[in-house]
Amino acid sequence: MSLENQIIQIAKQARAAARIMATLSAEQKNRALFAIARQLEKNKEVIQAENAKDVAAARKNGLSDAMIDRLTITDKVLDGMVEGLEYVAGLEDPVGTLSDSSIRPNGLEMARMRIPLGVIGIIYESRPNVTVDAAGLCLKAGNAVILRGGSEAIHSNQALARAIEQGISTQGLPAGAVQVIPTSDRAAVDIMLKQEEYIDLIIPRGGEGLIRHVVAASSIPVLKHYKGVCHAYVDELADLEMGVSIVLNAKAQRPGVCNALETLLVHEGVAQQFLPMVHKALTQAGVTLKGCPKTCEILPDAVPATEADWPMEYQDLILAVKVVKDMDDAMAHIAAYGSNHTEVIITTDLNRSRRFIREVDASLVIVNASTRFNDGGQLGLGAEIGISTSKLHAYGPMGIKELTTTKFVAWGNGQIRT
Amino acid sequence: MSLENQIIQIAKQARAAARIMATLSAEQKNRALFAIARQLEKNKEVIQAENAKDVAAARKNGLSDAMIDRLTITDKVLDGMVEGLEYVAGLEDPVGTLSDSSIRPNGLEMARMRIPLGVIGIIYESRPNVTVDAAGLCLKAGNAVILRGGSEAIHSNQALARAIEQGISTQGLPAGAVQVIPTSDRAAVDIMLKQEEYIDLIIPRGGEGLIRHVVAASSIPVLKHYKGVCHAYVDELADLEMGVSIVLNAKAQRPGVCNALETLLVHEGVAQQFLPMVHKALTQAGVTLKGCPKTCEILPDAVPATEADWPMEYQDLILAVKVVKDMDDAMAHIAAYGSNHTEVIITTDLNRSRRFIREVDASLVIVNASTRFNDGGQLGLGAEIGISTSKLHAYGPMGIKELTTTKFVAWGNGQIRT
């Protein structure tokens, strides 16, 4: 069979499976999640042996230690997958719930019913645990899912796929409910992205390059964020100690993730006092500062920033710093260089906090807390499948509810339009 | 200025205006809606004189009477635009409302805040009233809007645009809030569809050809329906008199619209009794039937249907009719040929109605009422900007709420992640 026919067949099977998945009860879906968890434990040795092949190839191909670390399925990583499935089983099933119901003047009763999206395609890089995490969340929301991991994890993903298939087949779920693309041929992705007749949504997870390619090649709606250029604005009326603590956490607690801080904006009225304080804390944490001219005046060892620094997502222990005239100046900078991801204000002033919340356009706008809270778990959505900075359908972390939609339903007793 | 630069400038102005629009109160937006209404009334003669140019050109170009009818701005059409704006002013403003709030274990208070989408592009054909209706609804939801009407209505749309601009400028709203593309050059549409940096959503309204072109050319998310192939399934356990009344209304009350009935499915257990009843009513209304072999046996004057009839949106006084074995057969036919628009079951059986509602995938699934109720006004959403059969963001009629999204907001007192 040609690669194209192979991918189309997978997509058609997913579409057929989606019709069945949409009718399952929460109990049936939970049993399948537990069955997958059991199969992962049972097949642990096989999964780790297949993963060792990927790790060996990665070493041979000279991948970085960080990437090899993300690729490796240790006992702890496998336990994490099992716990993740059990956690998702505990989430409330949104499918079938009714909302916005009303009785129309003619007696027609209407409501919105929450339903699965249908078929979801996930395209991701390196971490094989996405295979299990994404499959579990999509399945709980009543969707069929097609997974396409990175070529560097092909053996691991196939082994995980077999365990998932065994798990769902023991519970009588359709085999097309979870499928892993069985080839590392890159052409498979582009064929998959054209199956708009069978696939309802694509979620890419990985670097900006992967995501831009997916968006450009897809005729299917894509939910994604390109990057997280997150700002913290320290206002003139701020608790500066709190500001130091938040900036340090936002930048240094986990610098490689999308909700890490990339640019610090400081009101000129407190710059002289605040910058040395935050500089001390950041330097101790190994952070390099790249500053605007005013910053460099106050902090002589800051590296002068260039225009290229303001839209930069370092994902590293580097922080751009700019002194701003006031909050309007800060908001203008955020509007010009921000990525609609996460924006923080540190202030004690009520009206400024209200304006910042209302006027800043980002998937999460925070007053007096770390950017690192832009996360489905932290915001109480349960497990998340990614963060969207597109405004359509979902803006911010996407949990189980964002893997569903609503249809209208209506009951009458013969109503006609006149 | 080149056409491309001209369109990009319009898009940039819209983006800048959107930042201001997002901060307006409902009162400010309502005042602008009333001001537009007053300008329409004041400029009535100019608008109708410009419209007369389009109508004359349409006659010269041999457009159908139906199209000329849709193009003409009669006194009644203009009054309808004014009333539409007043109606939209009366709708609740969803912007700024908070939902799903919770306090996280660490004390962080979070919620979702409803916000405008930003910049919306509307691409439409022939009816110039869309210019005013769409502008009003987008404006009330706090968006900036770029309108691109058909070339056959270019003078009318420009005249309406001037009235709108005058209206919003009297209220101090940014001029970029409502813009009409000032050229009938088709290349302008394709340039507009690539401005994903400035435009958040495209809504095309018109024939399937226009919509397919927009979807293929757009790098911006598109909400649309291609067509409405709506079915009514008359079950074995149905009130047959009610069935006749619903089928007649769904097919003949306004056959040219997307929520009109296109295919009738009849359970074989009642076909012998029901088909002659419905045939009589439909024939009196001038409807031609195209039937499957069993239908033609029962109704000898039905035209034999071919495979091409099942996916057909006639938009005319023609109805395809098929006798099915049971409800599963009907639902399989709907899954194969339906367009996810509107599907009706006529039954007195509770469990079948429940299964049909749960299992049929359409933007509106109805029990015992006409397909014609798939309409924002009829379902209580207020004014609608169109109907979506895509599942992302909106599925079904799109009202003011569908022209908004939510961002996450959070308030803390120094929370950091550990």
PDB file of N, CA and C in Angstrom, chain B residues 357-414:
ATOM      1  N   ILE B 357     -30.541  11.906  19.303  1.00  0.00           N
ATOM      2  CA  ILE B 357     -29.922  13.130  19.834  1.00  0.00           C
ATOM      3  C   ILE B 357     -28.449  12.890  20.177  1.00  0.00           C
ATOM      4  N   ARG B 358     -28.164  11.791  20.845  1.00  0.00           N
ATOM      5  CA  ARG B 358     -26.795  11.516  21.274  1.00  0.00           C
ATOM      6  C   ARG B 358     -25.881  11.191  20.097  1.00  0.00           C
ATOM      7  N   GLU B 359     -26.367  10.384  19.147  1.00  0.00           N
ATOM      8  CA  GLU B 359     -25.462   9.782  18.168  1.00  0.00           C
ATOM      9  C   GLU B 359     -25.337  10.547  16.862  1.00  0.00           C
ATOM     10  N   VAL B 360     -26.304  11.388  16.531  1.00  0.00           N
ATOM     11  CA  VAL B 360     -26.202  12.098  15.253  1.00  0.00           C
ATOM     12  C   VAL B 360     -25.306  13.316  15.419  1.00  0.00           C
ATOM     13  N   ASP B 361     -24.351  13.426  14.505  1.00  0.00           N
ATOM     14  CA  ASP B 361     -23.354  14.503  14.588  1.00  0.00           C
ATOM     15  C   ASP B 361     -23.777  15.639  13.661  1.00  0.00           C
ATOM     16  N   ALA B 362     -24.439  16.634  14.234  1.00  0.00           N
ATOM     17  CA  ALA B 362     -24.866  17.795  13.452  1.00  0.00           C
ATOM     18  C   ALA B 362     -24.913  18.997  14.384  1.00  0.00           C
ATOM     19  N   SER B 363     -24.828  20.183  13.803  1.00  0.00           N
ATOM     20  CA  SER B 363     -24.775  21.380  14.642  1.00  0.00           C
ATOM     21  C   SER B 363     -26.076  21.578  15.410  1.00  0.00           C
ATOM     22  N   LEU B 364     -27.187  21.076  14.858  1.00  0.00           N
ATOM     23  CA  LEU B 364     -28.455  21.041  15.601  1.00  0.00           C
ATOM     24  C   LEU B 364     -29.151  19.716  15.315  1.00  0.00           C
ATOM     25  N   VAL B 365     -29.493  18.997  16.365  1.00  0.00           N
ATOM     26  CA  VAL B 365     -30.244  17.755  16.245  1.00  0.00           C
ATOM     27  C   VAL B 365     -31.590  17.992  16.921  1.00  0.00           C
ATOM     28  N   ILE B 366     -32.687  17.729  16.190  1.00  0.00           N
ATOM     29  CA  ILE B 366     -34.019  18.100  16.664  1.00  0.00           C
ATOM     30  C   ILE B 366     -34.932  16.883  16.739  1.00  0.00           C
ATOM     31  N   VAL B 367     -35.752  16.857  17.759  1.00  0.00           N
ATOM     32  CA  VAL B 367     -36.818  15.867  17.877  1.00  0.00           C
ATOM     33  C   VAL B 367     -38.149  16.576  17.625  1.00  0.00           C
ATOM     34  N   ASN B 368     -38.891  16.121  16.635  1.00  0.00           N
ATOM     35  CA  ASN B 368     -40.269  16.583  16.417  1.00  0.00           C
ATOM     36  C   ASN B 368     -40.448  18.086  16.203  1.00  0.00           C
ATOM     37  N   ALA B 369     -39.574  18.674  15.388  1.00  0.00           N
ATOM     38  CA  ALA B 369     -39.798  20.062  14.970  1.00  0.00           C
ATOM     39  C   ALA B 369     -39.058  20.271  13.640  1.00  0.00           C
ATOM     40  N   SER B 370     -39.312  21.403  13.027  1.00  0.00           N
ATOM     41  CA  SER B 370     -38.800  21.667  11.682  1.00  0.00           C
ATOM     42  C   SER B 370     -37.302  21.970  11.670  1.00  0.00           C
ATOM     43  N   THR B 371     -36.606  21.556  10.608  1.00  0.00           N
ATOM     44  CA  THR B 371     -35.182  21.905  10.421  1.00  0.00           C
ATOM     45  C   THR B 371     -34.968  23.416  10.406  1.00  0.00           C
ATOM     46  N   ARG B 372     -36.036  24.159  10.084  1.00  0.00           N
ATOM     47  CA  ARG B 372     -35.921  25.605   9.918  1.00  0.00           C
ATOM     48  C   ARG B 372     -35.567  26.332  11.218  1.00  0.00           C
ATOM     49  N   PHE B 373     -35.558  25.595  12.355  1.00  0.00           N
ATOM     50  CA  PHE B 373     -35.212  26.253  13.614  1.00  0.00           C
ATOM     51  C   PHE B 373     -33.712  26.416  13.821  1.00  0.00           C
ATOM     52  N   ASN B 374     -32.887  25.921  12.908  1.00  0.00           N
ATOM     53  CA  ASN B 374     -31.447  26.169  13.065  1.00  0.00           C
ATOM     54  C   ASN B 374     -31.134  27.592  12.629  1.00  0.00           C
ATOM     55  N   ASP B 375     -31.261  28.485  13.572  1.00  0.00           N
ATOM     56  CA  ASP B 375     -31.184  29.922  13.327  1.00  0.00           C
ATOM     57  C   ASP B 375     -30.958  30.593  14.678  1.00  0.00           C
ATOM     58  N   GLY B 376     -30.015  31.537  14.725  1.00  0.00           N
ATOM     59  CA  GLY B 376     -29.680  32.180  15.992  1.00  0.00           C
ATOM     60  C   GLY B 376     -30.865  32.808  16.686  1.00  0.00           C
ATOM     61  N   GLY B 377     -31.710  33.486  15.921  1.00  0.00           N
ATOM     62  CA  GLY B 377     -32.890  34.119  16.504  1.00  0.00           C
ATOM     63  C   GLY B 377     -33.839  33.086  17.077  1.00  0.00           C
ATOM     64  N   GLN B 378     -34.108  32.021  16.312  1.00  0.00           N
ATOM     65  CA  GLN B 378     -35.051  30.994  16.750  1.00  0.00           C
ATOM     66  C   GLN B 378     -34.561  30.253  17.982  1.00  0.00           C
ATOM     67  N   LEU B 379     -33.223  30.088  18.117  1.00  0.00           N
ATOM     68  CA  LEU B 379     -32.681  29.357  19.260  1.00  0.00           C
ATOM     69  C   LEU B 379     -32.366  30.285  20.435  1.00  0.00           C
ATOM     70  N   GLY B 380     -32.678  31.580  20.255  1.00  0.00           N
ATOM     71  CA  GLY B 380     -32.549  32.493  21.388  1.00  0.00           C
ATOM     72  C   GLY B 380     -31.172  33.099  21.555  1.00  0.00           C
ATOM     73  N   LEU B 381     -30.306  33.033  20.524  1.00  0.00           N
ATOM     74  CA  LEU B 381     -28.978  33.658  20.634  1.00  0.00           C
ATOM     75  C   LEU B 381     -29.010  35.128  20.287  1.00  0.00           C
ATOM     76  N   GLY B 382     -30.153  35.632  19.876  1.00  0.00           N
ATOM     77  CA  GLY B 382     -30.187  37.002  19.363  1.00  0.00           C
ATOM     78  C   GLY B 382     -29.755  36.968  17.915  1.00  0.00           C
ATOM     79  N   ALA B 383     -29.181  38.065  17.431  1.00  0.00           N
ATOM     80  CA  ALA B 383     -28.747  38.125  16.039  1.00  0.00           C
ATOM     81  C   ALA B 383     -27.656  37.094  15.792  1.00  0.00           C
ATOM     82  N   GLU B 384     -27.592  36.561  14.580  1.00  0.00           N
ATOM     83  CA  GLU B 384     -26.532  35.611  14.258  1.00  0.00           C
ATOM     84  C   GLU B 384     -25.691  36.140  13.103  1.00  0.00           C
ATOM     85  N   ILE B 385     -24.448  35.715  13.094  1.00  0.00           N
ATOM     86  CA  ILE B 385     -23.528  36.161  12.045  1.00  0.00           C
ATOM     87  C   ILE B 385     -23.304  35.058  11.026  1.00  0.00           C
ATOM     88  N   GLY B 386     -23.924  33.894  11.254  1.00  0.00           N
ATOM     89  CA  GLY B 386     -23.774  32.769  10.341  1.00  0.00           C
ATOM     90  C   GLY B 386     -23.933  31.481  11.109  1.00  0.00           C
ATOM     91  N   ILE B 387     -23.811  30.361  10.402  1.00  0.00           N
ATOM     92  CA  ILE B 387     -23.916  29.049  11.035  1.00  0.00           C
ATOM     93  C   ILE B 387     -22.630  28.294  10.733  1.00  0.00           C
ATOM     94  N   SER B 388     -22.039  27.709  11.762  1.00  0.00           N
ATOM     95  CA  SER B 388     -20.805  26.952  11.563  1.00  0.00           C
ATOM     96  C   SER B 388     -21.083  25.460  11.616  1.00  0.00           C
ATOM     97  N   THR B 389     -20.544  24.734  10.639  1.00  0.00           N
ATOM     98  CA  THR B 389     -20.578  23.273  10.746  1.00  0.00           C
ATOM     99  C   THR B 389     -19.181  22.727  11.025  1.00  0.00           C
ATOM    100  N   SER B 390     -18.221  23.644  11.261  1.00  0.00           N
ATOM    101  CA  SER B 390     -16.925  23.217  11.797  1.00  0.00           C
ATOM    102  C   SER B 390     -17.137  23.012  13.291  1.00  0.00           C
ATOM    103  N   LYS B 391     -16.355  22.143  13.913  1.00  0.00           N
ATOM    104  CA  LYS B 391     -16.581  21.889  15.330  1.00  0.00           C
ATOM    105  C   LYS B 391     -15.720  22.755  16.232  1.00  0.00           C
ATOM    106  N   LEU B 392     -14.686  23.347  15.676  1.00  0.00           N
ATOM    107  CA  LEU B 392     -13.799  24.156  16.507  1.00  0.00           C
ATOM    108  C   LEU B 392     -14.431  25.513  16.775  1.00  0.00           C
ATOM    109  N   HIS B 393     -14.396  25.954  18.010  1.00  0.00           N
ATOM    110  CA  HIS B 393     -14.858  27.275  18.454  1.00  0.00           C
ATOM    111  C   HIS B 393     -16.373  27.403  18.450  1.00  0.00           C
ATOM    112  N   ALA B 394     -17.026  27.116  17.332  1.00  0.00           N
ATOM    113  CA  ALA B 394     -18.476  27.264  17.277  1.00  0.00           C
ATOM    114  C   ALA B 394     -19.022  26.181  16.368  1.00  0.00           C
ATOM    115  N   TYR B 395     -20.145  25.595  16.787  1.00  0.00           N
ATOM    116  CA  TYR B 395     -20.795  24.539  16.011  1.00  0.00           C
ATOM    117  C   TYR B 395     -22.276  24.904  16.058  1.00  0.00           C
ATOM    118  N   GLY B 396     -22.825  25.368  14.924  1.00  0.00           N
ATOM    119  CA  GLY B 396     -24.209  25.822  14.893  1.00  0.00           C
ATOM    120  C   GLY B 396     -24.258  27.329  14.693  1.00  0.00           C
ATOM    121  N   PRO B 397     -25.417  27.939  14.969  1.00  0.00           N
ATOM    122  CA  PRO B 397     -25.528  29.381  14.771  1.00  0.00           C
ATOM    123  C   PRO B 397     -24.530  30.135  15.658  1.00  0.00           C
ATOM    124  N   MET B 398     -23.946  31.200  15.104  1.00  0.00           N
ATOM    125  CA  MET B 398     -22.958  31.973  15.843  1.00  0.00           C
ATOM    126  C   MET B 398     -23.566  33.312  16.216  1.00  0.00           C
ATOM    127  N   GLY B 399     -23.736  33.553  17.490  1.00  0.00           N
ATOM    128  CA  GLY B 399     -24.259  34.827  17.968  1.00  0.00           C
ATOM    129  C   GLY B 399     -23.125  35.688  18.485  1.00  0.00           C
ATOM    130  N   ILE B 400     -23.472  36.637  19.306  1.00  0.00           N
ATOM    131  CA  ILE B 400     -22.485  37.597  19.803  1.00  0.00           C
ATOM    132  C   ILE B 400     -21.401  36.904  20.630  1.00  0.00           C
ATOM    133  N   LYS B 401     -21.776  35.885  21.387  1.00  0.00           N
ATOM    134  CA  LYS B 401     -20.807  35.190  22.240  1.00  0.00           C
ATOM    135  C   LYS B 401     -19.740  34.483  21.405  1.00  0.00           C
ATOM    136  N   GLU B 402     -20.116  34.008  20.244  1.00  0.00           N
ATOM    137  CA  GLU B 402     -19.165  33.318  19.371  1.00  0.00           C
ATOM    138  C   GLU B 402     -18.195  34.295  18.712  1.00  0.00           C
ATOM    139  N   LEU B 403     -18.457  35.584  18.838  1.00  0.00           N
ATOM    140  CA  LEU B 403     -17.509  36.597  18.348  1.00  0.00           C
ATOM    141  C   LEU B 403     -16.557  37.033  19.461  1.00  0.00           C
ATOM    142  N   THR B 404     -16.561  36.277  20.543  1.00  0.00           N
ATOM    143  CA  THR B 404     -15.654  36.540  21.659  1.00  0.00           C
ATOM    144  C   THR B 404     -14.928  35.245  22.015  1.00  0.00           C
ATOM    145  N   THR B 405     -13.964  35.352  22.918  1.00  0.00           N
ATOM    146  CA  THR B 405     -13.291  34.173  23.450  1.00  0.00           C
ATOM    147  C   THR B 405     -13.042  34.447  24.934  1.00  0.00           C
ATOM    148  N   THR B 406     -12.336  33.572  25.617  1.00  0.00           N
ATOM    149  CA  THR B 406     -11.974  33.875  27.005  1.00  0.00           C
ATOM    150  C   THR B 406     -10.466  33.806  27.168  1.00  0.00           C
ATOM    151  N   LYS B 407      -9.949  34.677  28.032  1.00  0.00           N
ATOM    152  CA  LYS B 407      -8.563  34.526  28.470  1.00  0.00           C
ATOM    153  C   LYS B 407      -8.608  34.153  29.946  1.00  0.00           C
ATOM    154  N   PHE B 408      -7.526  33.579  30.445  1.00  0.00           N
ATOM    155  CA  PHE B 408      -7.435  33.302  31.865  1.00  0.00           C
ATOM    156  C   PHE B 408      -6.887  34.540  32.577  1.00  0.00           C
ATOM    157  N   VAL B 409      -7.407  34.804  33.761  1.00  0.00           N
ATOM    158  CA  VAL B 409      -6.886  35.888  34.583  1.00  0.00           C
ATOM    159  C   VAL B 409      -6.649  35.325  35.984  1.00  0.00           C
ATOM    160  N   ALA B 410      -5.657  35.849  36.672  1.00  0.00           N
ATOM    161  CA  ALA B 410      -5.351  35.338  38.015  1.00  0.00           C
ATOM    162  C   ALA B 410      -4.800  36.449  38.887  1.00  0.00           C
ATOM    163  N   TRP B 411      -5.173  36.407  40.149  1.00  0.00           N
ATOM    164  CA  TRP B 411      -4.705  37.381  41.135  1.00  0.00           C
ATOM    165  C   TRP B 411      -4.022  36.630  42.275  1.00  0.00           C
ATOM    166  N   GLY B 412      -2.827  37.072  42.618  1.00  0.00           N
ATOM    167  CA  GLY B 412      -2.122  36.419  43.713  1.00  0.00           C
ATOM    168  C   GLY B 412      -1.583  37.431  44.692  1.00  0.00           C
ATOM    169  N   ASN B 413      -0.859  36.930  45.682  1.00  0.00           N
ATOM    170  CA  ASN B 413      -0.132  37.831  46.582  1.00  0.00           C
ATOM    171  C   ASN B 413       1.278  37.302  46.740  1.00  0.00           C
ATOM    172  N   GLY B 414       1.897  37.065  45.572  1.00  0.00           N
ATOM    173  CA  GLY B 414       3.290  36.643  45.582  1.00  0.00           C
ATOM    174  C   GLY B 414       3.519  35.163  45.336  1.00  0.00           C
TER     175      GLY B 414
END
